[in-house]
Coordinates of C-alpha atoms in Angstrom, one line a residue:
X1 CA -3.9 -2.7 12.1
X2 CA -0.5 -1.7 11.6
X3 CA 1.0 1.8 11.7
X4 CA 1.0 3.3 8.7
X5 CA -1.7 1.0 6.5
X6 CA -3.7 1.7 3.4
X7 CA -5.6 5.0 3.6
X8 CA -8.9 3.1 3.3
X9 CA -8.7 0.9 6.4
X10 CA -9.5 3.5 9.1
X11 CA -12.2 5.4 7.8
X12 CA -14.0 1.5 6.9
X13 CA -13.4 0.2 10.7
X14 CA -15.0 3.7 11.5
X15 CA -18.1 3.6 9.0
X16 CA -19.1 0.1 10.9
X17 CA -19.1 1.4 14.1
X18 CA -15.6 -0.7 15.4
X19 CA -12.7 1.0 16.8
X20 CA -9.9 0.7 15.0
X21 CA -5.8 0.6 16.7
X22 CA -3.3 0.6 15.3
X23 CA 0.6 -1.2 16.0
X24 CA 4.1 0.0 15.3
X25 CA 5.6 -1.4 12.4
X26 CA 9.6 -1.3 11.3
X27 CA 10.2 0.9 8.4
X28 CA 12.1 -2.2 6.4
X29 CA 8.3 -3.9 6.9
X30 CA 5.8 -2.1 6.9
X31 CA 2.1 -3.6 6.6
X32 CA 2.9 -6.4 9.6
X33 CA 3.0 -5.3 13.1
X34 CA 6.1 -6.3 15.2
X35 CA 4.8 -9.2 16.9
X36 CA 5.8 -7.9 20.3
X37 CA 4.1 -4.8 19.9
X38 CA 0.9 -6.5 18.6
X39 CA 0.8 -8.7 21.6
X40 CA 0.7 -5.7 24.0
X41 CA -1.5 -4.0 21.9
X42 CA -4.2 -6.9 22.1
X43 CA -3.5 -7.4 25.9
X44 CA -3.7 -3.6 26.9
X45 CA -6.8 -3.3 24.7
X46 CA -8.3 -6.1 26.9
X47 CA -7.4 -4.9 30.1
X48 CA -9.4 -1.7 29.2
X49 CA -12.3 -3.5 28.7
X50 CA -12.0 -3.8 25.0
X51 CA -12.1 -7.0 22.8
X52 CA -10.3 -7.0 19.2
X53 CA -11.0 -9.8 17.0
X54 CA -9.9 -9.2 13.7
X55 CA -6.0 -7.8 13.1
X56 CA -5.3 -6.6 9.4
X57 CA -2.2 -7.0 7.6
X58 CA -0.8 -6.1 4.3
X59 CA 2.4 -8.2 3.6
X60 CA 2.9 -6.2 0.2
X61 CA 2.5 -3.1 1.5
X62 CA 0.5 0.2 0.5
X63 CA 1.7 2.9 1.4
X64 CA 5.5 1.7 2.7
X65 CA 6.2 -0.2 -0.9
X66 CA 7.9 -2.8 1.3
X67 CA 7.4 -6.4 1.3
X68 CA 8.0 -8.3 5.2
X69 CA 10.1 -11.3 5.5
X70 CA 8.5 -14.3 5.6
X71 CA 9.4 -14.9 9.2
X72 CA 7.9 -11.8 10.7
X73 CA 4.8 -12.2 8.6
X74 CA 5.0 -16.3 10.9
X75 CA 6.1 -14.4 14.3
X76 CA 3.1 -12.0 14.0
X77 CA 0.1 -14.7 12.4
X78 CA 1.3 -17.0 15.5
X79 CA 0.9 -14.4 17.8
X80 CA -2.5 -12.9 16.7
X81 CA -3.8 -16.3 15.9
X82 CA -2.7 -17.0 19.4
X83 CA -4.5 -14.7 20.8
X84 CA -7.7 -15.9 19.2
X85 CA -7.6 -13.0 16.5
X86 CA -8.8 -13.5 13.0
X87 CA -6.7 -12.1 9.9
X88 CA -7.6 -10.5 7.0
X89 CA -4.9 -10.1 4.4
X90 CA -5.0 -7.2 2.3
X91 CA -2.6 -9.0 -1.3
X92 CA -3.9 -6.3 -3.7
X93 CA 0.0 -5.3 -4.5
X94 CA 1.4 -9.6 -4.1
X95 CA 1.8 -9.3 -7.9
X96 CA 3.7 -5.9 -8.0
X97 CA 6.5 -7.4 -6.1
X98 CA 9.5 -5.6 -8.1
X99 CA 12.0 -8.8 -8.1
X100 CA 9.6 -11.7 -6.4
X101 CA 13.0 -13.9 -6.4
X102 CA 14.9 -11.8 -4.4
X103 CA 12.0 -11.0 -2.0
X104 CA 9.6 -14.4 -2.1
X105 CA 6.1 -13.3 -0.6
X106 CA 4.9 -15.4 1.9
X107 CA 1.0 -14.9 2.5
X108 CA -0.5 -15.5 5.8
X109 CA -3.3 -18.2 4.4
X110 CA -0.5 -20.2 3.7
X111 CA 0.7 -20.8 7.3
X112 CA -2.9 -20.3 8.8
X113 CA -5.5 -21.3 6.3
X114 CA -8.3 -21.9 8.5
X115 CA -7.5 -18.0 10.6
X116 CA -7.0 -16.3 7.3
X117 CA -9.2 -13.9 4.8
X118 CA -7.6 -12.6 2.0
X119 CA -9.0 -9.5 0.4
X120 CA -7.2 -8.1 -3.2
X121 CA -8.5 -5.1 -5.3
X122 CA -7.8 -6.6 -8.5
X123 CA -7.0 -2.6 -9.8
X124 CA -4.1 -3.0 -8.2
X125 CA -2.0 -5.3 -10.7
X126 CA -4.6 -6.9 -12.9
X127 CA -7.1 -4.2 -13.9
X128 CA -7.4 -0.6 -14.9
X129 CA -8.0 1.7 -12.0
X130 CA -11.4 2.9 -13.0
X131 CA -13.1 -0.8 -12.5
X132 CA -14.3 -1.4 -9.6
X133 CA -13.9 -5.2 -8.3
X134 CA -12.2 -6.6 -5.4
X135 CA -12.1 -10.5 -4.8
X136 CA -12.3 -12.2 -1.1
X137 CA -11.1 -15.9 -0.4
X138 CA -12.5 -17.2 3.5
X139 CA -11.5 -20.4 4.8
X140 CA -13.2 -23.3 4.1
X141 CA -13.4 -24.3 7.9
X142 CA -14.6 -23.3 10.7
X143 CA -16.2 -20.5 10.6
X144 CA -15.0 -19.4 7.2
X145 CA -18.2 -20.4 5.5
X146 CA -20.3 -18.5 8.0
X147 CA -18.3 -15.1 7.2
X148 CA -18.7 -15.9 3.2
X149 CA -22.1 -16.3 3.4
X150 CA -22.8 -12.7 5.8
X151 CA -20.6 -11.0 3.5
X152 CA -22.7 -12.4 0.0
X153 CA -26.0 -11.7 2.2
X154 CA -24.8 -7.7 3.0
X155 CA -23.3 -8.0 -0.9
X156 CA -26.8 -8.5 -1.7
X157 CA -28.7 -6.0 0.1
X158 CA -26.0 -3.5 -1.2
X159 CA -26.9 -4.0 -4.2
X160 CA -23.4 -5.0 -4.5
X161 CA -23.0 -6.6 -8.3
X162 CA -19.8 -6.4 -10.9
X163 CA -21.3 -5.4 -14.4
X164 CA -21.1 -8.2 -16.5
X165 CA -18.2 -7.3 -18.9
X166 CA -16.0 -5.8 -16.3
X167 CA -16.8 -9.4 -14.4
X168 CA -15.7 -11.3 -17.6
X169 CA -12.1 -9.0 -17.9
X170 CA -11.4 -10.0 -14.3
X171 CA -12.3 -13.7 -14.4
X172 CA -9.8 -13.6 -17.7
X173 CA -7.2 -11.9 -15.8
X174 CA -7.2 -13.7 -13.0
X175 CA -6.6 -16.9 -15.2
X176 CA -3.5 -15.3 -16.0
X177 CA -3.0 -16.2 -19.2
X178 CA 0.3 -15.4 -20.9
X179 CA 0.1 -11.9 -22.3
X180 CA -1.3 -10.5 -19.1
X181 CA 1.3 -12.0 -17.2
X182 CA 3.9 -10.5 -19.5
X183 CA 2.1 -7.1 -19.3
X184 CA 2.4 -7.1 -15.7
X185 CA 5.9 -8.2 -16.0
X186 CA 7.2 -5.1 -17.7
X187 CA 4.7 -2.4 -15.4
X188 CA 6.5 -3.9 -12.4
X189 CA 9.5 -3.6 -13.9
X190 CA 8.6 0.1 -15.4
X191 CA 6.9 0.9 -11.9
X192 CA 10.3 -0.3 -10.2
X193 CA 12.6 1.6 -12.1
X194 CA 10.6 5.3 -11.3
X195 CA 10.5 4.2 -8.0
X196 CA 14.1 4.0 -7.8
X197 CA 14.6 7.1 -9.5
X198 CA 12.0 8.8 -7.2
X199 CA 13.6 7.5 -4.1
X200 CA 17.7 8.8 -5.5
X201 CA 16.0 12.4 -5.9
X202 CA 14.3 11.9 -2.7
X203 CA 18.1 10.8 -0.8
X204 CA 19.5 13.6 -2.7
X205 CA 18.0 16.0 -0.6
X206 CA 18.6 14.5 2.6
X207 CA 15.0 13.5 3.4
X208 CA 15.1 9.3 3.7
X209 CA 13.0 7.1 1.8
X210 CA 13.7 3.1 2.4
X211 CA 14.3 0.8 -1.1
X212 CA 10.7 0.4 -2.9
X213 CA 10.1 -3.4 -3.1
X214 CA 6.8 -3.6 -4.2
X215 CA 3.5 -1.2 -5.5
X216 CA 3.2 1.8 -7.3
X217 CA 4.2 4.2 -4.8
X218 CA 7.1 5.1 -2.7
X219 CA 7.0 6.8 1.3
X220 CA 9.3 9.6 1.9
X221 CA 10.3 10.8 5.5
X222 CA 11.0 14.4 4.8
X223 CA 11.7 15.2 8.0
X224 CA 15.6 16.0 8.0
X225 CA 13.6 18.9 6.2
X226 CA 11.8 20.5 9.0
X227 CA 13.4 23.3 9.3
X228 CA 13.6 24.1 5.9
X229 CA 9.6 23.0 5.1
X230 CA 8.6 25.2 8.1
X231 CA 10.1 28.2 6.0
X232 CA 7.1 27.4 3.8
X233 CA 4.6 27.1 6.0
X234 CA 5.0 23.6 6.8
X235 CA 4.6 21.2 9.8
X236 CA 2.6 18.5 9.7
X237 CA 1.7 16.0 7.2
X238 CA -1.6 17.4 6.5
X239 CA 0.4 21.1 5.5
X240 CA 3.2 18.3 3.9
X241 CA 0.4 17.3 1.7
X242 CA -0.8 20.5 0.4
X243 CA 2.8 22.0 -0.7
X244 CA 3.9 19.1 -2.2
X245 CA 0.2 18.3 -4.0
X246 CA 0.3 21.9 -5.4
X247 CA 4.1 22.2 -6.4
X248 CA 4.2 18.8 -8.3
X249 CA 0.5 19.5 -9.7
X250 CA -0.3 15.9 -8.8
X251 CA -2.1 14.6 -5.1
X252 CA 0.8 13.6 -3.0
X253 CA -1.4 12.1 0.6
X254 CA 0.3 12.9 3.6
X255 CA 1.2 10.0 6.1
X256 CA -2.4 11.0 8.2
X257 CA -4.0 9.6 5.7
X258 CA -2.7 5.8 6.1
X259 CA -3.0 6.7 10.2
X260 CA 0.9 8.0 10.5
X261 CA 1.5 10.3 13.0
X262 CA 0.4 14.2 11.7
X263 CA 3.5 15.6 13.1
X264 CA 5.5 13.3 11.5
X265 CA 6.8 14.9 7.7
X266 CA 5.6 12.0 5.6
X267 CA 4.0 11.5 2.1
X268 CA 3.7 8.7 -0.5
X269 CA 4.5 9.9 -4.0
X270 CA 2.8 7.4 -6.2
X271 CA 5.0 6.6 -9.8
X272 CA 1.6 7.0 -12.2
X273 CA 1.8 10.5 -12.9
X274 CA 5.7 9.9 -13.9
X275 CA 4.3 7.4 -16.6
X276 CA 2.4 10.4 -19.0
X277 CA -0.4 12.6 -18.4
X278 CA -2.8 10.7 -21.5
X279 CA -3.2 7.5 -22.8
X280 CA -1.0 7.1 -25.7
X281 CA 2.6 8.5 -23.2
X282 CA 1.4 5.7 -21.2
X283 CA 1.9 3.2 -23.4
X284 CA 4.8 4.7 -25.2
X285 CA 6.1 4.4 -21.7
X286 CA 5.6 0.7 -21.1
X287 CA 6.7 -0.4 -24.0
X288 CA 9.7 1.8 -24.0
X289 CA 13.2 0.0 -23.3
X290 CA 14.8 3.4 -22.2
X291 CA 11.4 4.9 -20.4
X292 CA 13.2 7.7 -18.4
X293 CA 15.0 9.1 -21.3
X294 CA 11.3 9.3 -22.6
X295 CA 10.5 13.5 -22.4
X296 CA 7.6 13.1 -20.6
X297 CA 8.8 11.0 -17.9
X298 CA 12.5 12.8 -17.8
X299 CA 10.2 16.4 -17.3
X300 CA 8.3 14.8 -14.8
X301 CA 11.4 13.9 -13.0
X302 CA 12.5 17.0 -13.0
X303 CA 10.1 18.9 -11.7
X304 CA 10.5 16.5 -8.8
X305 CA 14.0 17.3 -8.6
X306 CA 13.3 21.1 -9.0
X307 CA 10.7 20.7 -5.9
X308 CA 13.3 18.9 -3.6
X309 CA 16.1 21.2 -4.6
X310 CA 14.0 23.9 -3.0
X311 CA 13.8 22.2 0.2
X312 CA 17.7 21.6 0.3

């Protein structure tokens, strides 16, 4: 899996028993290994005695916010599928991609269909965050319908059922009829523009953050800070996590939770809480044409501002 991933991987390769490694990936393209790197990955794994057989990617990616070109997303599906590897997909953030025409998504099933899973967590773009369903598409070669029918059979003894209604909302959603399509036209376009004005804070303070192209989120590399952080106690990511979590009032995850290096100063700050702290700022929010002249979202801001100006 590549290096950093969703926070979730890991601790799921871990709970069944596999051992999970991960591969460099470029900051511009995060969520697909570099294809070289995979390769030597796969074969030094081998000549340990070990032997991968699934590699995960996330070509719209959680935590980086960056979407890879389709031709390193080809380069690194030939290579794994090359070296007999199955891929799952991870597209939970595909339909958050802030301008789709100027960064197409390319998704691995569609250049290896009968190597590909693709797993989405519909919360992601399509549903609110508290309901719980997730959607799976295997091949239908191969050994695709093998996988389907062991995952439905472990669904099964789980217990593993979507409550009726919520099951209803997703099959509607995923329909995509017109008005859901239009609202998640204007939250990636609201979820863009925080980003942006996340990431110009974030520059302003000398700590780097790359152009968010996708998501809810945006990674900062705070480390030009060091010396400055370590005046408050600070460094690691894990110590990263904490300041920032308590002096925005919000959980900020450090970059050891998506399997980023602990010494290295990184965090995701994730746009929600920019958005309003109930229900009704939310939607004033979305439905705003000016939403960072909005009072909550401008005070959000600024508290932002305020916490990176300290570390100036």
């Amino acid at each position: 899996m590549p290096r950093p991933c969703p926070a979730w991987w890991t601790p799921q390769a871990r709970l069944l028993g596999r051992p999970a490694f991960h591969v460099p990936t470029s900051a511009e393209s995060g969520g697909v290994p570099d294809p070289y790197a995979l390769l030597e990955t796969v074969r030094r794994i081998r000549a340990e005695g070990g032997s991968p057989h699934v590699v995960l990617l996330s070509v719209a990616d959680d935590p980086t916010a960056t979407v890879a070109p389709p031709e390193l997303v080809r380069e690194a599906c030939e290579a794994a599928v090359g070296e007999g590897l199955h891929i799952v997909s991870d597209e939970t953030w595909r339909d958050t991609v802030h301008e789709p025409l100027d960064r197409p998504l390319l998704s691995p099933a569609e250049m290896c269909p009968d190597d590909v899973t693709v797993i989405s967590d519909l919360s992601g773009a399509l549903l609110p965050a508290a309901w719980p369903v997730a959607a799976a598409r295997f091949p239908t070669t191969g050994p695709g319908a093998g996988r389907r029918a062991r995952v439905l059979d472990i669904l099964t003894a789980l217990g593993g059922f979507v409550a009726g209604p919520v099951a209803a909302a997703a099959a509607h959603a995923l329909d995509e009829p017109g008005p859901v399509t239009a609202r998640r036209g204007r939250a990636n376009a609201l979820h863009a523009a925080v980003a942006q004005a996340v990431r110009d804070l974030v520059l302003t303070s000398g700590a780097l953050a790359g152009p968010p192209q996708a998501g809810r989120h945006l990674y900062a590399d705070l480390g030009p800070l060091r010396a400055r952080l370590a005046v408050f106690g600070v460094t690691d990511s894990m110590e990263l996590e904490d300041y920032l979590s308590r002096r925005l009032d919000t959980p900020v995850p450090g970059g050891h939770r998506f399997g980023d290096e602990l010494g290295a100063l990184r965090a995701r700050i994730d746009t929600g809480p920019f958005l309003g702290a109930s229900p009704e700022e939310r939607l004033e929010t979305l439905e705003s044409a000016a939403p960072l002249a909005l009072p909550h979202v401008a005070k959000a801001l600024k508290s932002l501002q305020s916490a990176f100006r300290e570390l100036r």
